[in-house]
PDB file of C-alpha atoms and ligand atoms in Angstrom:
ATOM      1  CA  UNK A 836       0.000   0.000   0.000  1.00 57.00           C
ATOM      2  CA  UNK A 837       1.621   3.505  -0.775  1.00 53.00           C
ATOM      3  CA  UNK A 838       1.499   5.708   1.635  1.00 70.00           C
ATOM      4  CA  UNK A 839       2.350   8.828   0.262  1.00 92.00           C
ATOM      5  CA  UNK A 840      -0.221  11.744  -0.290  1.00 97.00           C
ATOM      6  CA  UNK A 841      -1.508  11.893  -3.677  1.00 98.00           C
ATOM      7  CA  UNK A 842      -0.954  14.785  -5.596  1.00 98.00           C
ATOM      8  CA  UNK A 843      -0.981  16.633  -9.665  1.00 98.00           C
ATOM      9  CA  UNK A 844       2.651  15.928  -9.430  1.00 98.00           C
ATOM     10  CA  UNK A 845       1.798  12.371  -8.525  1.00 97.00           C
ATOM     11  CA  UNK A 846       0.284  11.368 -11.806  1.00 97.00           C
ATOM     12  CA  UNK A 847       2.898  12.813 -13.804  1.00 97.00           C
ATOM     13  CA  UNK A 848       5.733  10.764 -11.808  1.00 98.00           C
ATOM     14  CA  UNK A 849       3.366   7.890 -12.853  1.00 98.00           C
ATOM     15  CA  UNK A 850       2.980   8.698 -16.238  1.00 98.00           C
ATOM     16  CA  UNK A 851       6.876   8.687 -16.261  1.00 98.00           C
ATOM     17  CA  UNK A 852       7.571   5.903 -14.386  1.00 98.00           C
ATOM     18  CA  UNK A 853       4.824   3.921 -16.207  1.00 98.00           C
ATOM     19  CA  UNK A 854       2.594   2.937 -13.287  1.00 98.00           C
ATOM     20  CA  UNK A 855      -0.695   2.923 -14.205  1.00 98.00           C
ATOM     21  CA  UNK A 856      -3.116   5.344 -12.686  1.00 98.00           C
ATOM     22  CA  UNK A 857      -6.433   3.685 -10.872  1.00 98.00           C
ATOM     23  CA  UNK A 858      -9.344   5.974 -10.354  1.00 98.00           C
ATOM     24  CA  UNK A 859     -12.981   5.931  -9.099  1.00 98.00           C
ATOM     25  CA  UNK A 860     -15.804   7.863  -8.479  1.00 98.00           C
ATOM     26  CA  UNK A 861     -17.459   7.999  -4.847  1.00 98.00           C
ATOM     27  CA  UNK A 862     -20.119  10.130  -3.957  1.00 98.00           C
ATOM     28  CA  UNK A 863     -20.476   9.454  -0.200  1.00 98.00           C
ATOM     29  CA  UNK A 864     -17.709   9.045   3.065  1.00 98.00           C
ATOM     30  CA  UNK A 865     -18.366   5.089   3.388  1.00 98.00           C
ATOM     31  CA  UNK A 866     -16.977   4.424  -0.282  1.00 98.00           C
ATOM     32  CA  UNK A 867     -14.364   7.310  -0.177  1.00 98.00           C
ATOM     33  CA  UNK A 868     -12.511   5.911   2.897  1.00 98.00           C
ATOM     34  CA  UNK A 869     -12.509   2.043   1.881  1.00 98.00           C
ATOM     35  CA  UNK A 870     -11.003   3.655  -1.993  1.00 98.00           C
ATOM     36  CA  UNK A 871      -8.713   5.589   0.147  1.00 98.00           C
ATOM     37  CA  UNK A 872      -8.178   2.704   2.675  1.00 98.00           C
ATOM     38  CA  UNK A 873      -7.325   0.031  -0.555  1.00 98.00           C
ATOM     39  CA  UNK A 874      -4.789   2.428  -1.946  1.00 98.00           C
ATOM     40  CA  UNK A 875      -6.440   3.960  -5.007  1.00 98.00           C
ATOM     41  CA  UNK A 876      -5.031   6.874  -6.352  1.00 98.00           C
ATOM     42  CA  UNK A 877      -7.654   9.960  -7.589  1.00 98.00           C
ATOM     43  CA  UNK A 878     -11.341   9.751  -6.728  1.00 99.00           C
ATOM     44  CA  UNK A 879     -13.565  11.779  -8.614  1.00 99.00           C
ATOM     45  CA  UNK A 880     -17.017  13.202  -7.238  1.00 99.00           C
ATOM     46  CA  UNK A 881     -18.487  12.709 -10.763  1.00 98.00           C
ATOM     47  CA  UNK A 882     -21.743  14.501 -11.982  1.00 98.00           C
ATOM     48  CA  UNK A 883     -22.533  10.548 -12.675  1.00 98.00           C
ATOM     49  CA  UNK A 884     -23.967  11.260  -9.004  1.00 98.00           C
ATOM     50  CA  UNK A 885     -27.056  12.393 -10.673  1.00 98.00           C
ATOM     51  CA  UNK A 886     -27.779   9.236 -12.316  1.00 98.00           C
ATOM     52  CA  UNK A 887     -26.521   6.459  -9.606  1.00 98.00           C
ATOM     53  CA  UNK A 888     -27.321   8.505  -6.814  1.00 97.00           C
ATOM     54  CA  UNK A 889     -30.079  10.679  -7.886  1.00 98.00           C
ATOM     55  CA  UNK A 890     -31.345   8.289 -10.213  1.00 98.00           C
ATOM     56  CA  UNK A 891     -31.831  10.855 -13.403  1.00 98.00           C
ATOM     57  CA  UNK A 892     -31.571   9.494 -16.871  1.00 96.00           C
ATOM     58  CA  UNK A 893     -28.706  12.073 -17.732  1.00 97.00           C
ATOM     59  CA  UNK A 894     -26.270  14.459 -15.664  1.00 98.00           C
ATOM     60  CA  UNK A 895     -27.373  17.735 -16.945  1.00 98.00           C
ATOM     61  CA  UNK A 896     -29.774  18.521 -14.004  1.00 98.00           C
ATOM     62  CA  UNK A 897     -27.664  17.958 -10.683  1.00 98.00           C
ATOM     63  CA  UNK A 898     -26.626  21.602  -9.145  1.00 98.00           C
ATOM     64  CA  UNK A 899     -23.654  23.372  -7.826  1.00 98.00           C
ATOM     65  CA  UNK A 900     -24.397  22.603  -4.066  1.00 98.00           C
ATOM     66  CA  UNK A 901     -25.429  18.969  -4.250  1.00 98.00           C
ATOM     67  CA  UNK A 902     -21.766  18.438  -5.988  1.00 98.00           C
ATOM     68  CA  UNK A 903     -20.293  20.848  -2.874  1.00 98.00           C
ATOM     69  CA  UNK A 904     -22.362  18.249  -0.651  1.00 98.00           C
ATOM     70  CA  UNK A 905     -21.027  14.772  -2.042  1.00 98.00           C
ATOM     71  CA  UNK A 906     -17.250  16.817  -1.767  1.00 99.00           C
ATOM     72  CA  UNK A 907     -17.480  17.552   1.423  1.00 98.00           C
ATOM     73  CA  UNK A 908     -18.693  13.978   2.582  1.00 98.00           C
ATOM     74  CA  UNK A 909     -16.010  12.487   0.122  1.00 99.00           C
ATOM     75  CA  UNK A 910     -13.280  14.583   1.583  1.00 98.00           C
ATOM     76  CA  UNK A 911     -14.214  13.987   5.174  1.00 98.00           C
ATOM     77  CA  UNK A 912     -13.214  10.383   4.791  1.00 98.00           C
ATOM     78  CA  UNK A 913      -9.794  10.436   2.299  1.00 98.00           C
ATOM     79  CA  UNK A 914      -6.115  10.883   3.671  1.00 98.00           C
ATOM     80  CA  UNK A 915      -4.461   9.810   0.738  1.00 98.00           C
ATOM     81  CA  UNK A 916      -6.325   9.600  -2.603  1.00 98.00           C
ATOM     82  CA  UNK A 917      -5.791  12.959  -4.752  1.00 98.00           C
ATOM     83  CA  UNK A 918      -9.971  14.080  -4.598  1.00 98.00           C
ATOM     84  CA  UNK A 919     -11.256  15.914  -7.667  1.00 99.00           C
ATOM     85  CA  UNK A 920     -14.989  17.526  -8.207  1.00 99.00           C
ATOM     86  CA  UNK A 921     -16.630  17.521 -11.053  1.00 98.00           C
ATOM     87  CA  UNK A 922     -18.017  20.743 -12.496  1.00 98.00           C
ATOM     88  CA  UNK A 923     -21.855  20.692 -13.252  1.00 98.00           C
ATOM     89  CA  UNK A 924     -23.486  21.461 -16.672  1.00 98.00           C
ATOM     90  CA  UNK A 925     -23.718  25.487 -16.608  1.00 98.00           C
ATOM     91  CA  UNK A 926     -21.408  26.084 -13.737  1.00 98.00           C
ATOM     92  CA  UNK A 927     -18.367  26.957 -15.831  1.00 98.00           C
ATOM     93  CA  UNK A 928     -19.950  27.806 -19.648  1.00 98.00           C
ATOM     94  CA  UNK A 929     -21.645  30.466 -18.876  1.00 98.00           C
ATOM     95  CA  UNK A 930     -18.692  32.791 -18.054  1.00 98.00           C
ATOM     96  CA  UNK A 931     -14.974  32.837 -17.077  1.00 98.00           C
ATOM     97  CA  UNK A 932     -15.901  34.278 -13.636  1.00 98.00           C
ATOM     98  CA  UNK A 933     -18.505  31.944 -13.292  1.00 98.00           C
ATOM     99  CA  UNK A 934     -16.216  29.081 -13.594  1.00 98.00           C
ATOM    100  CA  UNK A 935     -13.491  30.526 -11.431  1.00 98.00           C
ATOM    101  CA  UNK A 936     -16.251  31.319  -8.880  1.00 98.00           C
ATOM    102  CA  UNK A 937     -18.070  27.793  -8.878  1.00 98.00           C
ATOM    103  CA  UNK A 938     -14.500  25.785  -9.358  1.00 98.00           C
ATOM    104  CA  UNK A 939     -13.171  27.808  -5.921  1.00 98.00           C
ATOM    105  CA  UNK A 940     -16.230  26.701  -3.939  1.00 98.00           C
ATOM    106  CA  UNK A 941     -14.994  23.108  -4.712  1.00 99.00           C
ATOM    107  CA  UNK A 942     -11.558  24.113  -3.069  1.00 98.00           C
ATOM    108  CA  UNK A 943     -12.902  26.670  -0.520  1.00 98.00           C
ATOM    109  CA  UNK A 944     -16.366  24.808   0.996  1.00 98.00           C
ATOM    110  CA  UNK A 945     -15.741  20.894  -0.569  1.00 98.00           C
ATOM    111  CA  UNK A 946     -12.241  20.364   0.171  1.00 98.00           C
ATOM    112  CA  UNK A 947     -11.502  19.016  -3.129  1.00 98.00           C
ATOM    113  CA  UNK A 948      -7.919  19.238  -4.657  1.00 98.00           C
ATOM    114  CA  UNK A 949      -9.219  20.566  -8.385  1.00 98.00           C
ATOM    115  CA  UNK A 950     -11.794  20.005 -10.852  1.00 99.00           C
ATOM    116  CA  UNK A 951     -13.115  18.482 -13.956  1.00 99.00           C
ATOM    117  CA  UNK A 952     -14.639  20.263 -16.729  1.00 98.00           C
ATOM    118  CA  UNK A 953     -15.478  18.776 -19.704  1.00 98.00           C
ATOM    119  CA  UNK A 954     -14.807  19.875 -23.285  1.00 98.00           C
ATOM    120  CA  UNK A 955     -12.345  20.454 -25.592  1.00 98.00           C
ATOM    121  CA  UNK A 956     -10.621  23.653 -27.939  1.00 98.00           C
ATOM    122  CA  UNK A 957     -14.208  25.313 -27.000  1.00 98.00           C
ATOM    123  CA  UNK A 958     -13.225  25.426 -22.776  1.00 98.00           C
ATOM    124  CA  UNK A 959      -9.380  25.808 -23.467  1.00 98.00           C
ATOM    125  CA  UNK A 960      -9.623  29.827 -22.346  1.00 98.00           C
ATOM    126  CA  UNK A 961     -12.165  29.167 -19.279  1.00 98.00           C
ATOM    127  CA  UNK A 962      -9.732  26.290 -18.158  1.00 98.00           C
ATOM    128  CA  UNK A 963      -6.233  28.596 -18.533  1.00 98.00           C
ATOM    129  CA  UNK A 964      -7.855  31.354 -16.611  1.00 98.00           C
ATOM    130  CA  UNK A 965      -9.074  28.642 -14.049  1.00 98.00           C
ATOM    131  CA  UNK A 966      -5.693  27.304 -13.609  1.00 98.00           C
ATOM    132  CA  UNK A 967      -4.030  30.791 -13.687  1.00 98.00           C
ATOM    133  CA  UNK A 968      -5.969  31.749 -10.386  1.00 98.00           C
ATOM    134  CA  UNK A 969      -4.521  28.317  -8.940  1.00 98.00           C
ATOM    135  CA  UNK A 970      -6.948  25.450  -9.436  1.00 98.00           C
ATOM    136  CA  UNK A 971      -5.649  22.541 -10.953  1.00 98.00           C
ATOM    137  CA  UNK A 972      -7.962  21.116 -13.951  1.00 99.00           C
ATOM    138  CA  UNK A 973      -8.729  17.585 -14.921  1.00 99.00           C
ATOM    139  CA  UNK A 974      -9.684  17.720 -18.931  1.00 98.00           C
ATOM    140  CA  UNK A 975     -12.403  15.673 -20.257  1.00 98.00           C
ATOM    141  CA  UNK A 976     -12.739  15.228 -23.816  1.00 98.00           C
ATOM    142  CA  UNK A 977     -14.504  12.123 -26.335  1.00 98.00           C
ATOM    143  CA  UNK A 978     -17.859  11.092 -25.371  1.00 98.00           C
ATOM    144  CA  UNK A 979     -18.363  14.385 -22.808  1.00 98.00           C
ATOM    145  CA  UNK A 980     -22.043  13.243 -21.127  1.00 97.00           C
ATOM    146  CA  UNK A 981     -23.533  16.947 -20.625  1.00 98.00           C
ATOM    147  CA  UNK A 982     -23.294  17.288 -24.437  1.00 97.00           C
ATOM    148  CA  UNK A 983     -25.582  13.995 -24.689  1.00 96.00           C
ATOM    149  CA  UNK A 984     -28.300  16.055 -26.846  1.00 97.00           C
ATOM    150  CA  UNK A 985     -26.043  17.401 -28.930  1.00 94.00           C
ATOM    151  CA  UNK A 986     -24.206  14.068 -29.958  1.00 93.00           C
ATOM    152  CA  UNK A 987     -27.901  12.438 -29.752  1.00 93.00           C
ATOM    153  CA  UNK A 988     -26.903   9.581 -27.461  1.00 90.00           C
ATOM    154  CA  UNK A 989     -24.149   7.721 -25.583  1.00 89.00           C
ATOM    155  CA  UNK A 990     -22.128   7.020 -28.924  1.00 92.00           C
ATOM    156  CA  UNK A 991     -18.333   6.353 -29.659  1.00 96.00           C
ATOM    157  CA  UNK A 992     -16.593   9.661 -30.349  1.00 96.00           C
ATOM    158  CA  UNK A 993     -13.499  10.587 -32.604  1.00 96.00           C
ATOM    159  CA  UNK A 994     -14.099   7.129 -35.300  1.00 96.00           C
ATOM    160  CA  UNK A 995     -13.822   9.736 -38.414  1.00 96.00           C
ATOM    161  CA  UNK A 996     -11.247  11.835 -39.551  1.00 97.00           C
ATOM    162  CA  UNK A 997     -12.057  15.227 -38.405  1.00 97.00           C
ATOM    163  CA  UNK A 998     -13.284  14.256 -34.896  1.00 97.00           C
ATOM    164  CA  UNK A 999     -10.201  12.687 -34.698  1.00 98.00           C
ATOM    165  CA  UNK A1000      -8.193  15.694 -35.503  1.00 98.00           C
ATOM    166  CA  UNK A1001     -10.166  17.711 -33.191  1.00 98.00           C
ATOM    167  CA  UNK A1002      -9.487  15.216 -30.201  1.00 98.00           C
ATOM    168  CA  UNK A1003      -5.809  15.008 -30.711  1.00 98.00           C
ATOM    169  CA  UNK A1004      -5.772  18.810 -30.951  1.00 98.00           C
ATOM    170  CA  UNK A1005      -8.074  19.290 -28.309  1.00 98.00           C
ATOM    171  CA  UNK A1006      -5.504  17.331 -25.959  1.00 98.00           C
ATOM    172  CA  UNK A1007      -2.944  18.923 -26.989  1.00 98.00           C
ATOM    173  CA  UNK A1008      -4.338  22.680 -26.450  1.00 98.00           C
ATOM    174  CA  UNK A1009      -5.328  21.370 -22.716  1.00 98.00           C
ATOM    175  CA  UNK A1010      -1.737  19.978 -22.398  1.00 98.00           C
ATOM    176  CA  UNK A1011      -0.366  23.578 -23.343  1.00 98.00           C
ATOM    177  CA  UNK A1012      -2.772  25.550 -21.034  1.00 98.00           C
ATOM    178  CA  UNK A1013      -1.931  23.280 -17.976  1.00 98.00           C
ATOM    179  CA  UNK A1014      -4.560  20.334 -17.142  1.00 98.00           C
ATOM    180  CA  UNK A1015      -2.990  17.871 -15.116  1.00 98.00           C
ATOM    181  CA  UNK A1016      -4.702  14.824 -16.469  1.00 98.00           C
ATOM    182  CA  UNK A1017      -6.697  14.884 -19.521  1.00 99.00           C
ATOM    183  CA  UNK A1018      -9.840  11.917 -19.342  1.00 98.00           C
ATOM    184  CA  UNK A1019     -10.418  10.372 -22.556  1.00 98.00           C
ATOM    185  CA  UNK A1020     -14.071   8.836 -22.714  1.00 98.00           C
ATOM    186  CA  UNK A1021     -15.643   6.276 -25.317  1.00 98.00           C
ATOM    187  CA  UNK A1022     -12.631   6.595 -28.366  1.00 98.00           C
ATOM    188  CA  UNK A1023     -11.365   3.699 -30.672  1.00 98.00           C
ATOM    189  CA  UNK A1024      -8.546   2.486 -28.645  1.00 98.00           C
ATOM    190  CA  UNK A1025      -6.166   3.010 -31.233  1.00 98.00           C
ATOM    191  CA  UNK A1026      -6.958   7.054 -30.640  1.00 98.00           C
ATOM    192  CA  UNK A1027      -6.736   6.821 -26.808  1.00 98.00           C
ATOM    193  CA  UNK A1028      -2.730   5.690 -27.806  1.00 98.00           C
ATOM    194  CA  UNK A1029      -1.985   7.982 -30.442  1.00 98.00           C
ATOM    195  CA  UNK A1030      -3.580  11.074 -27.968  1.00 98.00           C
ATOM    196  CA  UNK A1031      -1.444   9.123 -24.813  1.00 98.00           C
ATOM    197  CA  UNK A1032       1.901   9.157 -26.665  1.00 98.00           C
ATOM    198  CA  UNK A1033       1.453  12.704 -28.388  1.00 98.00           C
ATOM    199  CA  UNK A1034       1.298  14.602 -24.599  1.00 98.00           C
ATOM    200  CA  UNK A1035       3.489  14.693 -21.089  1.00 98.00           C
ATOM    201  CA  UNK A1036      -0.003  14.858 -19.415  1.00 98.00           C
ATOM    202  CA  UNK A1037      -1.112  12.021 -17.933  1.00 98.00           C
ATOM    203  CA  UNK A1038      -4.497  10.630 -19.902  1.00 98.00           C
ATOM    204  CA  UNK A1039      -7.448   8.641 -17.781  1.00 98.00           C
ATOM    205  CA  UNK A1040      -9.203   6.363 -19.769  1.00 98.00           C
ATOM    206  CA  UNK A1041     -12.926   5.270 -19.702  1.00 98.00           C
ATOM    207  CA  UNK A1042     -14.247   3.578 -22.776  1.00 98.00           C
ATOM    208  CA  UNK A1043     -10.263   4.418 -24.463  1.00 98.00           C
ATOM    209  CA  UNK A1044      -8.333   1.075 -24.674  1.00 98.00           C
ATOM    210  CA  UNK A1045      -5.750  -0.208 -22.311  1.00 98.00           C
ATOM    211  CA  UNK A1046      -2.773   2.461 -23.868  1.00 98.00           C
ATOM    212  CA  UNK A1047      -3.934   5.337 -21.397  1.00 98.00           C
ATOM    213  CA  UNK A1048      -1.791   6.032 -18.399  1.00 98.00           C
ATOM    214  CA  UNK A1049      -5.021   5.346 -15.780  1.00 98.00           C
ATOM    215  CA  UNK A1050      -8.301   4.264 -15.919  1.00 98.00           C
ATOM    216  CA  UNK A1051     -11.688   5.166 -14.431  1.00 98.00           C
ATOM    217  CA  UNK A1052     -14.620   4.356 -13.727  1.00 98.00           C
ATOM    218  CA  UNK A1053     -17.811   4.632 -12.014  1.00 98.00           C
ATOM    219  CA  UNK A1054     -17.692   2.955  -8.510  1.00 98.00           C
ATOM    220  CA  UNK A1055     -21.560   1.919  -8.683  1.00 98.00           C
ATOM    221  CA  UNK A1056     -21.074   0.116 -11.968  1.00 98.00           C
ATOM    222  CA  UNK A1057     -18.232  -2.143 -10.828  1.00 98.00           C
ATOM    223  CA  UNK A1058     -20.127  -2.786  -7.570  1.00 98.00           C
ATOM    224  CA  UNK A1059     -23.599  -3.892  -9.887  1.00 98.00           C
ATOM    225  CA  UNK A1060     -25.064  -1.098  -7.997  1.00 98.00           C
ATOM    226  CA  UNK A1061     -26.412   0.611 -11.039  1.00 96.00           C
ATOM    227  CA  UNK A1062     -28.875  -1.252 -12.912  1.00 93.00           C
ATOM    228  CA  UNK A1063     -30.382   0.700 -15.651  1.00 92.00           C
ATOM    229  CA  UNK A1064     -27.685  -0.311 -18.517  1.00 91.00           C
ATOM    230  CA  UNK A1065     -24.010  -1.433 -18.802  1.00 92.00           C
ATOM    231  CA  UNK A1066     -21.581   0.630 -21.136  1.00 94.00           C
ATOM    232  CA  UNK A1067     -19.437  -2.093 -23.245  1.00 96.00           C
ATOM    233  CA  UNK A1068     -16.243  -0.339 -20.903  1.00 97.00           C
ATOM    234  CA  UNK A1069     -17.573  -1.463 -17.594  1.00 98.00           C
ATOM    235  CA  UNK A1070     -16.745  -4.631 -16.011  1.00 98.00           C
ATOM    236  CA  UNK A1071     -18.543  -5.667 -12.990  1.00 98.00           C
ATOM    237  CA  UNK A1072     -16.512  -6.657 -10.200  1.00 98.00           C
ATOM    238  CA  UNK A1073     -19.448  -7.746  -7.929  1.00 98.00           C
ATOM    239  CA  UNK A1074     -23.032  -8.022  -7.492  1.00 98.00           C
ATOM    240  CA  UNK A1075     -23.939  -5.595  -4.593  1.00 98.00           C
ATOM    241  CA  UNK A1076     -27.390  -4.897  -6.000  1.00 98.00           C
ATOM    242  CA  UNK A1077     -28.719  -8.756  -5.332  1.00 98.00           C
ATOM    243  CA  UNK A1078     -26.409  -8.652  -2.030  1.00 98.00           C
ATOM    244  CA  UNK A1079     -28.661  -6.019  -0.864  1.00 98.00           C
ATOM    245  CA  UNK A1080     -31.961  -7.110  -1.839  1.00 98.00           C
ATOM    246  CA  UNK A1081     -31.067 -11.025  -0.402  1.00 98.00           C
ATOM    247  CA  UNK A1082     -29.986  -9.193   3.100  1.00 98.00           C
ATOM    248  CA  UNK A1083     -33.010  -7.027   3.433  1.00 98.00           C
ATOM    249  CA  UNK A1084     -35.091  -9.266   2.114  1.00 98.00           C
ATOM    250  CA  UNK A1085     -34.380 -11.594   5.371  1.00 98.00           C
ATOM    251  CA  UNK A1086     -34.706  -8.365   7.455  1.00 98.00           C
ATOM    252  CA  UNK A1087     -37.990  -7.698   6.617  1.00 98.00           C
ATOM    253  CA  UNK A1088     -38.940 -11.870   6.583  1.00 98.00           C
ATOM    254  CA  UNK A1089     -37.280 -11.677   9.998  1.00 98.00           C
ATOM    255  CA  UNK A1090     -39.325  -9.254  11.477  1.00 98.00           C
ATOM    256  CA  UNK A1091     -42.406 -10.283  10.129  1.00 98.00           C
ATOM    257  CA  UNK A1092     -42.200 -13.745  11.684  1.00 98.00           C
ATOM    258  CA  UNK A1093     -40.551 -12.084  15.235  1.00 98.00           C
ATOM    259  CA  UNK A1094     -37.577 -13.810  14.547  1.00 98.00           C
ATOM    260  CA  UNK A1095     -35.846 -10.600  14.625  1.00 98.00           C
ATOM    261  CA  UNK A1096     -34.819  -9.013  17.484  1.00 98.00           C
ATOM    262  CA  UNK A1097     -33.506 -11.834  19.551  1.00 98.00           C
ATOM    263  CA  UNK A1098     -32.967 -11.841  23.404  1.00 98.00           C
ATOM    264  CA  UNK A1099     -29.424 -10.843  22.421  1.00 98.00           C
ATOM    265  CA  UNK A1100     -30.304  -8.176  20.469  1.00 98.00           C
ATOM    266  CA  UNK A1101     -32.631  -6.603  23.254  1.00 98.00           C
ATOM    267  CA  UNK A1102     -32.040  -4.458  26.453  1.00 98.00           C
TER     268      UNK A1102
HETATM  269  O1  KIV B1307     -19.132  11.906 -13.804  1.00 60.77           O
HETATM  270  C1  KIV B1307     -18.333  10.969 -13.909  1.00 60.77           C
HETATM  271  O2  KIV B1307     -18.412   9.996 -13.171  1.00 60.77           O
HETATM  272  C2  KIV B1307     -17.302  11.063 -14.942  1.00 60.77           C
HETATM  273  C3  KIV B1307     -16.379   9.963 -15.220  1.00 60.77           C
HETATM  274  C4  KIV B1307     -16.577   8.620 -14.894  1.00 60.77           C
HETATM  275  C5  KIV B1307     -15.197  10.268 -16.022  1.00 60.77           C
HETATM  276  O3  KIV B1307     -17.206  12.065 -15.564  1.00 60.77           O
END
């Protein structure tokens, strides 16, 4: 287990040294502190939180101070893991001071260590000025889920020749402006190498092939604890949903029949 705090300068040592990078989302202190505890190395507060938490088909809708919320509750539990917050839909395009304002409040009142915004050459200038005022950024570029209406579903990004271009240059203008770690979401895999070997910054992978420097994902998927669909990128490390059901299901049969509590479990 390292012991070492996480930190932006971590993942570039690891890009170097040519460790890979694990990450996870968390939205709550009971997951943040066993993905601390295990040794993982960045957990993101994703705006995924709307859907696995919140249970909304998309991200769009989840605010500013629910995000602050899950922050502060991740934060509370990590020592180690490098903790970055994901900037909701319309908290950073509307303006450059809005972004600077709403990324700060992840610093200031969540505790986080930096952000995420999604979007490529369009967000390089909010994301500069973000970093100039000392807030490091996470890019997020490929399949970017708040722009779900305007790709018209969950689809593979960056298979044709101009998308592609647009990617690689996309990752390369974040590179230049400063982003610590650039995630690269739903691309052929052969484009999640090409971007990974064209930059120094670290790239996260979700959906992008096993030739990025880390990989993420969503913590409820891996656990089955999201059961509305299963992206092709996911792999399910355990069942939790029919854990759950089977152990409250014998609650509840337990206290129907009085079986539940026992002499032991009374005063
Ligand atoms: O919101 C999220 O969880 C994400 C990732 C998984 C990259 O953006």
């Amino acid at each position: 287990m390292k012991k070492e705090k996480a930190t932006v300068k971590t993942f570039y040592q690891m890009k170097k040294s040519g460790e890979k990078i694990a990450c996870l989302t968390a939205y709550d202190f009971f997951t943040a502190r066993v993905l601390d505890e295990i040794g993982i190395d960045c957990i993101l507060v994703g705006d995924s939180a709307n859907m696995v938490f919140y249970g909304q088909k998309t991200t769009l809708s989840i605010g500013m101070d629910q995000m602050v919320y899950h922050t502060q509750a991740v934060c509370s539990a990590v020592k180690r893991a490098l903790v970055i917050a994901d900037m909701p839909f319309l908290s950073y395009q509307t303006s450059i001071s809005d972004a600077i304002l709403n990324a700060g409040r992840f610093l200031k009142e969540g505790g986080a260590e930096g952000v995420k915004i999604e979007g490529g050459l369009e967000m390089v200038e909010t994301i500069k000025k973000i970093i100039e005022v000392g807030i490091p950024v996470m890019g997020h570029i490929g399949l970017i889920p708040q722009s779900i209406h305007k790709f018209g579903g969950y689809s593979v990004q960056g298979k044709d020749e101009k998308k592609r271009r647009y990617l690689l240059q996309s990752a390369q203008k974040l590179e230049e402006v400063g982003c610590f770690s650039i995630v690269l979401e739903s691309i052929p895999k052969e484009l999640g190498k090409e971007i990974s070997e064209s930059i120094r910054t670290p790239t996260i992978g979700i959906g992008a092939g096993p030739d990025c420097d880390g990989q993420i994902l969503v913590v409820n998927d891996i656990l089955g604890l999201f059961e509305e669909f299963k992206p092709k990128f996911v792999r399910k490390y355990a069942e939790l949903g029919k854990e759950i059901r089977k152990a409250c299901r014998k609650y509840l049969e337990d206290v129907k029949s009085g079986e539940f509590p026992s002499d032991e479990e009374s005063y």
